[in-house]
Short mmCIF file of C-alpha atoms and ligand atoms in Angstrom, two decimals:
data_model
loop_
_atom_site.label_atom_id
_atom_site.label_comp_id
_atom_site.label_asym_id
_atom_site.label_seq_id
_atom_site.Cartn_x
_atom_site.Cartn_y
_atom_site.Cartn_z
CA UNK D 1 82.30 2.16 109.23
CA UNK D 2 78.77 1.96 108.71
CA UNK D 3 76.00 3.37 110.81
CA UNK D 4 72.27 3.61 110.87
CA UNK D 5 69.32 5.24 112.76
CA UNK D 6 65.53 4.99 112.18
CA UNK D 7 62.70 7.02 112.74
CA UNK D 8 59.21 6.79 113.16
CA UNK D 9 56.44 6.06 114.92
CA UNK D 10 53.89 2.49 114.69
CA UNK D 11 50.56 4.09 113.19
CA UNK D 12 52.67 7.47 111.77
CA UNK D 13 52.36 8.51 108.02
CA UNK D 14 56.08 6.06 107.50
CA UNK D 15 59.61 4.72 108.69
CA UNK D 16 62.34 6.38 108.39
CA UNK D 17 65.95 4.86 107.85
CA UNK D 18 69.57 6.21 106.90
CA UNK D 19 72.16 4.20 106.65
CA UNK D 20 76.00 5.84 106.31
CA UNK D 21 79.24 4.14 105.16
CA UNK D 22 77.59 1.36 102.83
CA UNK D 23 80.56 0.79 100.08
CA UNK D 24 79.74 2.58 96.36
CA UNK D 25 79.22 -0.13 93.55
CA UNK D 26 76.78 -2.49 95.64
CA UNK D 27 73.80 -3.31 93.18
CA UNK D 28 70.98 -3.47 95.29
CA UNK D 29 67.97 -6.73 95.01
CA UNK D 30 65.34 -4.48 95.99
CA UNK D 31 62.82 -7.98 95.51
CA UNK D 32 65.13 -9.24 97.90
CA UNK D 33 64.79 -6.61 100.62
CA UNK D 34 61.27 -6.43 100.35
CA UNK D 35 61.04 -10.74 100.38
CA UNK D 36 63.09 -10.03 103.76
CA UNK D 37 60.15 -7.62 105.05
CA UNK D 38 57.48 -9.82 103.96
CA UNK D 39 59.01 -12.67 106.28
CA UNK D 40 59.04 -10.00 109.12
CA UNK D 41 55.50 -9.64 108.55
CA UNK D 42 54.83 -13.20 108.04
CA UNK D 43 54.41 -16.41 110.54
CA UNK D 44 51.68 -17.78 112.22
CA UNK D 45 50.27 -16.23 115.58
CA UNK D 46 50.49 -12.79 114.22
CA UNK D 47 47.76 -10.18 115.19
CA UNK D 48 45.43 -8.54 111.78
CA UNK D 49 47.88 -5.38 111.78
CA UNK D 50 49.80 -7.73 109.19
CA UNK D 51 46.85 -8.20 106.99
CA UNK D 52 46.80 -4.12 106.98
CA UNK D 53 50.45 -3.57 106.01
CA UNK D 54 52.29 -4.58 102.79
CA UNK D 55 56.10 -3.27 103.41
CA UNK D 56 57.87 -2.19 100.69
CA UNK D 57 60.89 0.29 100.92
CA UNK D 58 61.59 3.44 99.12
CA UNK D 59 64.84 4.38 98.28
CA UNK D 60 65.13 8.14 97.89
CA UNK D 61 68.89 8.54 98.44
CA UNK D 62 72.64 7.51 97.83
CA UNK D 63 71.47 5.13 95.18
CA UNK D 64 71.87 5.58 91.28
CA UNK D 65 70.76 3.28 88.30
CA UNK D 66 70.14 0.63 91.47
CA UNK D 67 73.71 1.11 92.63
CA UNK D 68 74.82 2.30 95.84
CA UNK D 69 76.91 6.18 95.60
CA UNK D 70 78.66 5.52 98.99
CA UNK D 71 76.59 8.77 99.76
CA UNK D 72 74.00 7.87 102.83
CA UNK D 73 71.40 5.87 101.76
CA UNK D 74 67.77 6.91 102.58
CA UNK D 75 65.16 4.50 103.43
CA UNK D 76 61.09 4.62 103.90
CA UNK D 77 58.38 2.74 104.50
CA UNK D 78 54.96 3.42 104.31
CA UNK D 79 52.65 2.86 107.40
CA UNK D 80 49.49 1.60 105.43
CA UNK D 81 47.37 1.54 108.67
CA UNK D 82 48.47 5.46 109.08
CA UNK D 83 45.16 5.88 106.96
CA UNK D 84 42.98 5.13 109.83
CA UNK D 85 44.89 6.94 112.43
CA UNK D 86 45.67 10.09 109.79
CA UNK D 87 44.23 12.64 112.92
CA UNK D 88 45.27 10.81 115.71
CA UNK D 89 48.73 10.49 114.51
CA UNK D 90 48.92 13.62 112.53
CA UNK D 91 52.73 15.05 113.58
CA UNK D 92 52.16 18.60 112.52
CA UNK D 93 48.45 19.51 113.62
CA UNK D 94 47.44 21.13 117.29
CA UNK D 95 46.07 18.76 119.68
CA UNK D 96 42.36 18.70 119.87
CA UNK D 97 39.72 17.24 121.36
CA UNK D 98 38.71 15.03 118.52
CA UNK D 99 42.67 13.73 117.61
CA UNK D 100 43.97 12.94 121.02
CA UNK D 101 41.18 10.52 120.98
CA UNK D 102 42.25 7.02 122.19
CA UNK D 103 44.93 7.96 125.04
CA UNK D 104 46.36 5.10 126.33
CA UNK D 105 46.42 5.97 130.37
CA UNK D 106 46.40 1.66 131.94
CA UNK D 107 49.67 0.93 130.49
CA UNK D 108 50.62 -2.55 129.92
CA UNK D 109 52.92 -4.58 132.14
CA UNK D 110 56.02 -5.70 130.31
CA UNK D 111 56.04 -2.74 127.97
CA UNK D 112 57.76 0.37 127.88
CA UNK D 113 54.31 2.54 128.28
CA UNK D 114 54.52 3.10 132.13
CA UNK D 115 58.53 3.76 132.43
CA UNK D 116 58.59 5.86 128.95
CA UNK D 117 55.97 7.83 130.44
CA UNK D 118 57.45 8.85 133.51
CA UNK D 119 60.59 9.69 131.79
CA UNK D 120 59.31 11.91 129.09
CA UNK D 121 57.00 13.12 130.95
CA UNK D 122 53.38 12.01 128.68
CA UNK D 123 49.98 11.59 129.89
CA UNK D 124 48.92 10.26 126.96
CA UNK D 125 51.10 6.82 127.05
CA UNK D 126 50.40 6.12 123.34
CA UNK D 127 53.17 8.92 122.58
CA UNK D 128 55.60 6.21 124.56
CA UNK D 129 54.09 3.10 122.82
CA UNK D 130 54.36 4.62 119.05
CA UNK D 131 57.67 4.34 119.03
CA UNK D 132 58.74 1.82 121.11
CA UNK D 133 56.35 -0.93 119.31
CA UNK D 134 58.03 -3.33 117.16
CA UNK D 135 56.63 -1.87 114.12
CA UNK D 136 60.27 0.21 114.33
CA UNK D 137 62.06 -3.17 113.42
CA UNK D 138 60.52 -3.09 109.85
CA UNK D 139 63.25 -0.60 109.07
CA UNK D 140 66.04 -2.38 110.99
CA UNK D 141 65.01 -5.69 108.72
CA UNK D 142 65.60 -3.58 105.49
CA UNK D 143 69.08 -2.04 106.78
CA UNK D 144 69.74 -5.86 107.76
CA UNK D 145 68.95 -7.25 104.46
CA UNK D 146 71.15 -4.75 102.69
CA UNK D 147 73.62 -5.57 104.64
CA UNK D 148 72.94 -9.03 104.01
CA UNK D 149 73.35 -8.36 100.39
CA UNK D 150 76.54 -6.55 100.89
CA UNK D 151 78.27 -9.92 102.94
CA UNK D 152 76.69 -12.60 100.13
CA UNK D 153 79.00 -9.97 97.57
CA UNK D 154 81.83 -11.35 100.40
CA UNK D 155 81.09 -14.65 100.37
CA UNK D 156 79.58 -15.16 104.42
CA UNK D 157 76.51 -16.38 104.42
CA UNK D 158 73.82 -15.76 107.04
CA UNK D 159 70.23 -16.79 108.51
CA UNK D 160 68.52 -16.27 111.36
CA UNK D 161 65.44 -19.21 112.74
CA UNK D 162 63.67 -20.27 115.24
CA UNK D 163 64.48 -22.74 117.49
CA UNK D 164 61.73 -23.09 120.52
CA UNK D 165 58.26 -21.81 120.56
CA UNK D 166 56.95 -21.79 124.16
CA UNK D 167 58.01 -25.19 125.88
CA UNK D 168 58.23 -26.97 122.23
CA UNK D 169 62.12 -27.20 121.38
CA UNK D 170 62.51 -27.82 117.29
CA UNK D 171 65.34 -30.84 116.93
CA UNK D 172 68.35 -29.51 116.21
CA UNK D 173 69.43 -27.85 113.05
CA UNK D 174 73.07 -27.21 114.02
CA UNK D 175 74.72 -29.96 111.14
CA UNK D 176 72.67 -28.28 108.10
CA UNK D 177 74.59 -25.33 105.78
CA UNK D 178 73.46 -21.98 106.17
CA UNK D 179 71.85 -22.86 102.27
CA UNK D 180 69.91 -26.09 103.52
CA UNK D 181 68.84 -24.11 106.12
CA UNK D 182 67.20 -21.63 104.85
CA UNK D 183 65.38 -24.05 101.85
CA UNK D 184 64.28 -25.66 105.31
CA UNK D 185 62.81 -22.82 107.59
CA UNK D 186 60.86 -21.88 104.26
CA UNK D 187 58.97 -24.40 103.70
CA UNK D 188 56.89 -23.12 106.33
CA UNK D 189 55.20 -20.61 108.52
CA UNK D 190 57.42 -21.07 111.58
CA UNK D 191 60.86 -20.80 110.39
CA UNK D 192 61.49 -23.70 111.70
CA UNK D 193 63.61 -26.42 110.55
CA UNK D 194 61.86 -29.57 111.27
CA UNK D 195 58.19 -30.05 108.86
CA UNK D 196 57.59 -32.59 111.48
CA UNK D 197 56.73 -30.25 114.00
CA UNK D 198 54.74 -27.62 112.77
CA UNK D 199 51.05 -29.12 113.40
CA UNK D 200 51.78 -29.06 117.34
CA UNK D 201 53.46 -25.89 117.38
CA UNK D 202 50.52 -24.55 115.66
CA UNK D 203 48.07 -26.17 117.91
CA UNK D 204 50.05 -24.80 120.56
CA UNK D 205 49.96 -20.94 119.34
CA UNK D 206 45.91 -21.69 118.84
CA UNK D 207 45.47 -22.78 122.31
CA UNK D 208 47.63 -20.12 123.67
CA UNK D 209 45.46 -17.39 120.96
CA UNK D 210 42.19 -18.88 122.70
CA UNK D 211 43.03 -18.23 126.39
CA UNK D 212 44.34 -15.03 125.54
CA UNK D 213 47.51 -15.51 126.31
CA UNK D 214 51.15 -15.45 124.42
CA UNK D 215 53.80 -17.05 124.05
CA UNK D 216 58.09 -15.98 123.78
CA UNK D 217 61.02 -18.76 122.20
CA UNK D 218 64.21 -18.92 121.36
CA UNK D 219 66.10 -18.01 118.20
CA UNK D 220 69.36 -18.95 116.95
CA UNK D 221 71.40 -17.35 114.13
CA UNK D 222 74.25 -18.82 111.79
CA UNK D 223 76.70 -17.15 110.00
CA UNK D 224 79.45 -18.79 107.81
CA UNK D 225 82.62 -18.19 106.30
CA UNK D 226 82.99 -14.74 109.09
CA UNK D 227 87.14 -14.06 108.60
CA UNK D 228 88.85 -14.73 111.77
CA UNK D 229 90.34 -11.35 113.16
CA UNK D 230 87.02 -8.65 113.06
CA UNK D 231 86.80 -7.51 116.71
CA UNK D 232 89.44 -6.94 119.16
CA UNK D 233 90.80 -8.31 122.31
CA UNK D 234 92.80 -5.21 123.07
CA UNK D 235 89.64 -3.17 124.84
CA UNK D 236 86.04 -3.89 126.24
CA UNK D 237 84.30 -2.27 123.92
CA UNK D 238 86.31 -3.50 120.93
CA UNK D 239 84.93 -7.20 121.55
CA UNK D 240 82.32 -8.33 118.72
CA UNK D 241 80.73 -10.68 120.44
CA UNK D 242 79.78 -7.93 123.20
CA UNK D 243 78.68 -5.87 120.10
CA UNK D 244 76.67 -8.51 118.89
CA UNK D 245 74.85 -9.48 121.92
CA UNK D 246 74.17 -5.57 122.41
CA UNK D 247 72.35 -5.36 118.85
CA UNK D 248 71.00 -8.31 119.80
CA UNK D 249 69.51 -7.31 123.46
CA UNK D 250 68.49 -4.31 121.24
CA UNK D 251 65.32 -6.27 119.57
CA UNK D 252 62.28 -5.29 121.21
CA UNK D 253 61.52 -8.03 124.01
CA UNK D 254 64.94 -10.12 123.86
CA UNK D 255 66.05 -11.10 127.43
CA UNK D 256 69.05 -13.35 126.75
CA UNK D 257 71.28 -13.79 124.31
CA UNK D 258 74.33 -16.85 123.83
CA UNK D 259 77.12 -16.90 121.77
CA UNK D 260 77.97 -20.81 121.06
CA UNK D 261 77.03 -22.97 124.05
CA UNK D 262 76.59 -20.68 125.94
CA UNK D 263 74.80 -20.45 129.41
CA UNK D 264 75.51 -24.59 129.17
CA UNK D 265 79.02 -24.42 128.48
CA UNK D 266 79.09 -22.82 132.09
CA UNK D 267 78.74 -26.72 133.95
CA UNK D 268 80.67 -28.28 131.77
CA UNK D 269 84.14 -29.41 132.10
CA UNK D 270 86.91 -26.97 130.10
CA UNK D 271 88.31 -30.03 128.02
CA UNK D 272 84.70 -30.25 126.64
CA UNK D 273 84.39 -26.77 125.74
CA UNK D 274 87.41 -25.69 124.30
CA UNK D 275 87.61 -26.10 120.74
CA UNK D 276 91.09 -27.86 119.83
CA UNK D 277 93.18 -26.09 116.61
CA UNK D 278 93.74 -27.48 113.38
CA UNK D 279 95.60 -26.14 110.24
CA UNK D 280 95.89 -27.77 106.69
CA UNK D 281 97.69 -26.39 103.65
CA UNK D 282 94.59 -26.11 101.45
CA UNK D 283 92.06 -25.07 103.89
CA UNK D 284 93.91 -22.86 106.95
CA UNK D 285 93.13 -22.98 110.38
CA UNK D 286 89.98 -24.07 112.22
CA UNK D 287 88.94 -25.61 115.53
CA UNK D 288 87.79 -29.07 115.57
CA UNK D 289 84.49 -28.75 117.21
CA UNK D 290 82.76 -25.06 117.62
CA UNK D 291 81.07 -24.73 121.17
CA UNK D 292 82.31 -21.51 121.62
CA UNK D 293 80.34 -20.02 118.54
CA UNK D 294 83.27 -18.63 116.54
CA UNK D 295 84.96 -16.66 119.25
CA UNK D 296 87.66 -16.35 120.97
CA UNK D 297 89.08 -12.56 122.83
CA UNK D 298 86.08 -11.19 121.05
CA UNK D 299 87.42 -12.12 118.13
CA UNK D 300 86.30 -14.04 115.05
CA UNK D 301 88.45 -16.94 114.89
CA UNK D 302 87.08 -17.97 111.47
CA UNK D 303 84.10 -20.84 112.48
CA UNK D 304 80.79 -20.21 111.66
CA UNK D 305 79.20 -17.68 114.31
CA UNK D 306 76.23 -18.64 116.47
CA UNK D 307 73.93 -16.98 118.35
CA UNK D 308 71.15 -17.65 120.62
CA UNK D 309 68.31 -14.89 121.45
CA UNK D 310 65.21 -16.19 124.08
CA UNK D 311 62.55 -13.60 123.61
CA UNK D 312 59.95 -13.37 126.00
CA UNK D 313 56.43 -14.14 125.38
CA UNK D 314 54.69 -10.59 123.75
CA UNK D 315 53.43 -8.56 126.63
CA UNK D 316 50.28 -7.59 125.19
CA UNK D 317 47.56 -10.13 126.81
CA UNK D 318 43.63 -10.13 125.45
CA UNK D 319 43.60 -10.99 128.68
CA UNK D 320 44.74 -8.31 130.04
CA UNK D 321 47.03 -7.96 133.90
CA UNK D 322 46.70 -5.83 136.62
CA UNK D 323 47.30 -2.33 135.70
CA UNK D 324 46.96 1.21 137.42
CA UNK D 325 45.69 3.90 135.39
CA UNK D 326 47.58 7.12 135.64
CA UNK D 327 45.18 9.53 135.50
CA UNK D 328 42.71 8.03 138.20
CA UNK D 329 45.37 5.90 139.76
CA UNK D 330 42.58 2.93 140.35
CA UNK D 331 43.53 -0.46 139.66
CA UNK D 332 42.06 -1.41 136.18
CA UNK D 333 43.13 -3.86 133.40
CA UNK D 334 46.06 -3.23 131.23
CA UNK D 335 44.91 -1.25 127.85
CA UNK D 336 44.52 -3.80 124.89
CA UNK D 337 46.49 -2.78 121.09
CA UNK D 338 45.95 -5.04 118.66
CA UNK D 339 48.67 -7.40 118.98
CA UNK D 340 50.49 -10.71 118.20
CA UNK D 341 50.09 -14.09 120.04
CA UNK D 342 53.62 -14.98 119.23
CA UNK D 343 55.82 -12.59 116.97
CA UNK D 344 59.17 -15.21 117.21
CA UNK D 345 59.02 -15.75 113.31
CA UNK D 346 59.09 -12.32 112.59
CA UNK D 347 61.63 -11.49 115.12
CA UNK D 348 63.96 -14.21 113.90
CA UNK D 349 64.17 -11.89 110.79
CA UNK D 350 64.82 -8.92 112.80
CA UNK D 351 67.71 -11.04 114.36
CA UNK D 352 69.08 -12.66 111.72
CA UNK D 353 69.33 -8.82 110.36
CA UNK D 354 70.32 -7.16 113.35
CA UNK D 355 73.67 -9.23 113.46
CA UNK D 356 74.15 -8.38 109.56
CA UNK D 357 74.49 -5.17 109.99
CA UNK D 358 77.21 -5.69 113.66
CA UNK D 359 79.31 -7.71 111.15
CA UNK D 360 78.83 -5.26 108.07
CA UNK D 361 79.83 -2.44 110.46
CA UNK D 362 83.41 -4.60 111.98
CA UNK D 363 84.13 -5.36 108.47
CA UNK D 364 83.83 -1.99 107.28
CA UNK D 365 85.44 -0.84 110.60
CA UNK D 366 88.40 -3.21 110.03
CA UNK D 367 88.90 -2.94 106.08
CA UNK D 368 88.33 0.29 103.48
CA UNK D 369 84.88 -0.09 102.82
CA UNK D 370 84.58 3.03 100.45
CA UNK D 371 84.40 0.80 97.07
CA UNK D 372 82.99 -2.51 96.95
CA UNK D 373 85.59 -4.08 94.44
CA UNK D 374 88.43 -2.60 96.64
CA UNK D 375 87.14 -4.50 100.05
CA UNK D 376 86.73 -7.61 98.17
CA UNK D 377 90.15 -7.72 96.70
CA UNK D 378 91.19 -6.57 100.00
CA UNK D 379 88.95 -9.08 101.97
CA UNK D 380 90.39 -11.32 99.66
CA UNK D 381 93.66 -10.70 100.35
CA UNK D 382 93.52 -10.98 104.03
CA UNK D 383 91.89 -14.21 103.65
CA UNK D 384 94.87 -15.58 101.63
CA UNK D 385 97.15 -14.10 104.05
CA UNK D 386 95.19 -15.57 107.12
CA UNK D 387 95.33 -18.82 105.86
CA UNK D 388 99.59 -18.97 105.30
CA UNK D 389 99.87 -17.67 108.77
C1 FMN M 1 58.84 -8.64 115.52
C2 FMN M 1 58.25 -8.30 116.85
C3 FMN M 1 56.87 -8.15 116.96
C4 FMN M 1 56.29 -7.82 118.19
N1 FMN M 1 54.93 -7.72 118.27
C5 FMN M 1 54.36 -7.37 119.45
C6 FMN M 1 52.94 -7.27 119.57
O1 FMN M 1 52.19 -7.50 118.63
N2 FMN M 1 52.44 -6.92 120.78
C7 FMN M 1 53.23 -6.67 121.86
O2 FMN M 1 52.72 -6.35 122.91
N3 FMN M 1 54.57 -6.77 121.77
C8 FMN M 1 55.16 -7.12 120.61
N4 FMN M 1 56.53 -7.24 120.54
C9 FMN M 1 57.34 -7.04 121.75
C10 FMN M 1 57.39 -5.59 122.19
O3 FMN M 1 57.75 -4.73 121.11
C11 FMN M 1 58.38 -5.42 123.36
O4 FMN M 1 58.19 -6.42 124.30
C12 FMN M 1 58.19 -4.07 124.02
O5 FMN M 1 58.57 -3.05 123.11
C13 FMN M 1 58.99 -3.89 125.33
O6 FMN M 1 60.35 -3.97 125.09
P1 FMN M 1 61.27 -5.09 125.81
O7 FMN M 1 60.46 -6.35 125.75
O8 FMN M 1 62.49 -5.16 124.97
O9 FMN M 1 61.50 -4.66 127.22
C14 FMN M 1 57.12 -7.61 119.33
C15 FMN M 1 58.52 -7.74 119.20
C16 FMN M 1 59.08 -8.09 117.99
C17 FMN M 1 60.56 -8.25 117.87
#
């Protein structure tokens, strides 16, 4: 099964990322990964730290000739802006009094600067907000994108866009193909799906920039062509949909997630959300409609997946709330980083690639994943079965 963690810290000398269990024989699109972290650093309503940063990742291990070893593969990614924080941010040098300059001591409400400092134990609250800015999810995107990669080479298909920006809701995208989707959502700077609707969302994010304020939405992923059967019914922790919505949860300021219809599917009637069975020789089984999102007993049941995330609006405010500062313990203003008015492009991305890698890992938990031509004759082969059943 495949498994990942990251290091790293926002204005450190890079990201670090090493991913285990990735089948051998994967040729890697290294363009590809790197068009994945350019959306994550695209969109409008982003803050200047964009205009600083140029991702590209690094790979310094388990690949050969551009093809994966099955060994663990070893990611960076340079932090560009490290240049002008080089003493500040230096990991091996003592602590003096010229680089601990710019402590952060009013930390922000909504982040995790006041909480992550009383738990570690800093004074200096910028050790807390390093790491837990969502700089980190640069690295997740290019895990997510290999793993994206690694499901095209098994035919699912997968993109993550945005749905609602502050109170505007984009018209519904839910009848277009993963494909016509994504030729959609890029024909703009809003990953959104309707052209129609980008001039007020935009006037929207400018208003919202100018009263120094920010705004949250909601995001909604698609994947296609999932085989019925990853996940399990038999234990708690076995379900995929809980392992989705944990990965999920796990993107920096996500504070609900949905599989299908979700939260609305709770006031409806059960004969309008239960999706009735089909089967046909050619095609298998399916459901006729698909409100609940492509599971059933936290199991695939072989409709496309969907998930909802509603991210809050970015806590940073040029504006700044009510704050106490923990050294003095007056009441001041929060402390001010340099900081996005809405970041719900980006974090579509981040999304979109969190749930590739929670289906790359139940596929490679479910199936051999040691040799890529071996899992696709073998994915292929459980398909067929499926499909007789
Ligand atoms: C792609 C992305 C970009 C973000 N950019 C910012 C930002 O510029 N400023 C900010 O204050 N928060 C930003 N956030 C949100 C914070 O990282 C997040 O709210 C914070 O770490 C607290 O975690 P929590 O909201 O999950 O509780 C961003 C989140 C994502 C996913």
């Amino acid at each position: 099964m495949i498994n990942y963690v990251t290091a790293g810290e926002s204005h450190g000398p890079q990201l670090t990322g090493i991913l285990t269990g990735l089948p051998a024989g994967l040729t890697l699109d290294i363009d590809a990964i790197n068009a994945g972290l350019a959306a994550r650093q695209g969109g409008f309503g982003r803050g200047n730290r964009q205009q600083i940063e140029h991702d590209v990742v690094t790979v310094t291990g388990g690949l050969r000739h551009g093809v994966t070893l099955g060994s663990p593969l070893a990611l960076t990614i340079q932090n560009r802006d490290h240049a002008h924080w080089s003493a500040i941010m230096n990991p091996t040098s003592p602590a003096t009094a010229e680089n601990t300059l710019r402590q952060v001591t009013r930390p922000r409400p909504g982040h995790a600067d006041l909480v992550g400092g009383m738990k570690y134990g800093h004074r200096d609250l910028r050790n807390v907000l390093e790491r837990s800015s969502a700089r980190e999810t640069a690295m997740r995107v290019a895990i997510g994108q290999i793993c994206k990669q690694l499901l095209a080479q098994l035919k699912i298909q997968l993109v993550g866009y945005v749905q609602q920006i502050g109170t505007i809701t984009v018209d519904d995208a839910a009848s277009l193909s993963v494909e016509a989707l994504t030729t959609a959502i890029t024909a703009n700077d809003l990953r959104i799906a309707d052209q129609q609707q980008v001039a007020a969302i935009h006037d929207l994010i400018t208003t919202t920039k100018k009263a120094g304020d920010t705004l949250g939405g909601v995001i909604r992923v698609v994947a296609t062509n999932v085989p019925a059967g990853l996940g399990s019914y038999t234990n708690w922790d076995t379900k995929l949909d809980g392992q989705l919505a944990a990965a999920v949860m796990g993107v920096n300021a996500m504070k609900g997630v949905e599989i299908g219809d979700g939260f609305a599917a709770a006031g409806r009637y059960g004969s309008q959300v239960m999706d009735e069975i089909d089967w046909h020789a050619d095609t298998g089984w399916s459901r006729l409609t698909n409100h609940l999102g492509g599971f059933e007993g936290g199991m695939t049941n072989g409709m496309p997946i969907i998930i909802k995330a509603a991210m809050k609006p970015i806590p940073t405010l040029y504006k700044p709330l009510q704050s106490v500062d923990i050294q003095t313990k007056a009441v001041q203003k929060a402390s001010v980083e340099r900081s996005d008015t809405t970041a719900i492009v980006p974090a579509s991305i981040v999304v979109e690639s969190v749930v590739a890698i929670e289906l790359v890992k139940a596929l490679t938990a479910t199936f051999d994943g040691s040799n890529l031509a071996r899992l696709q004759a073998t994915l292929a082969a459980y398909r067929s079965e499926l499909q007789a059943y």
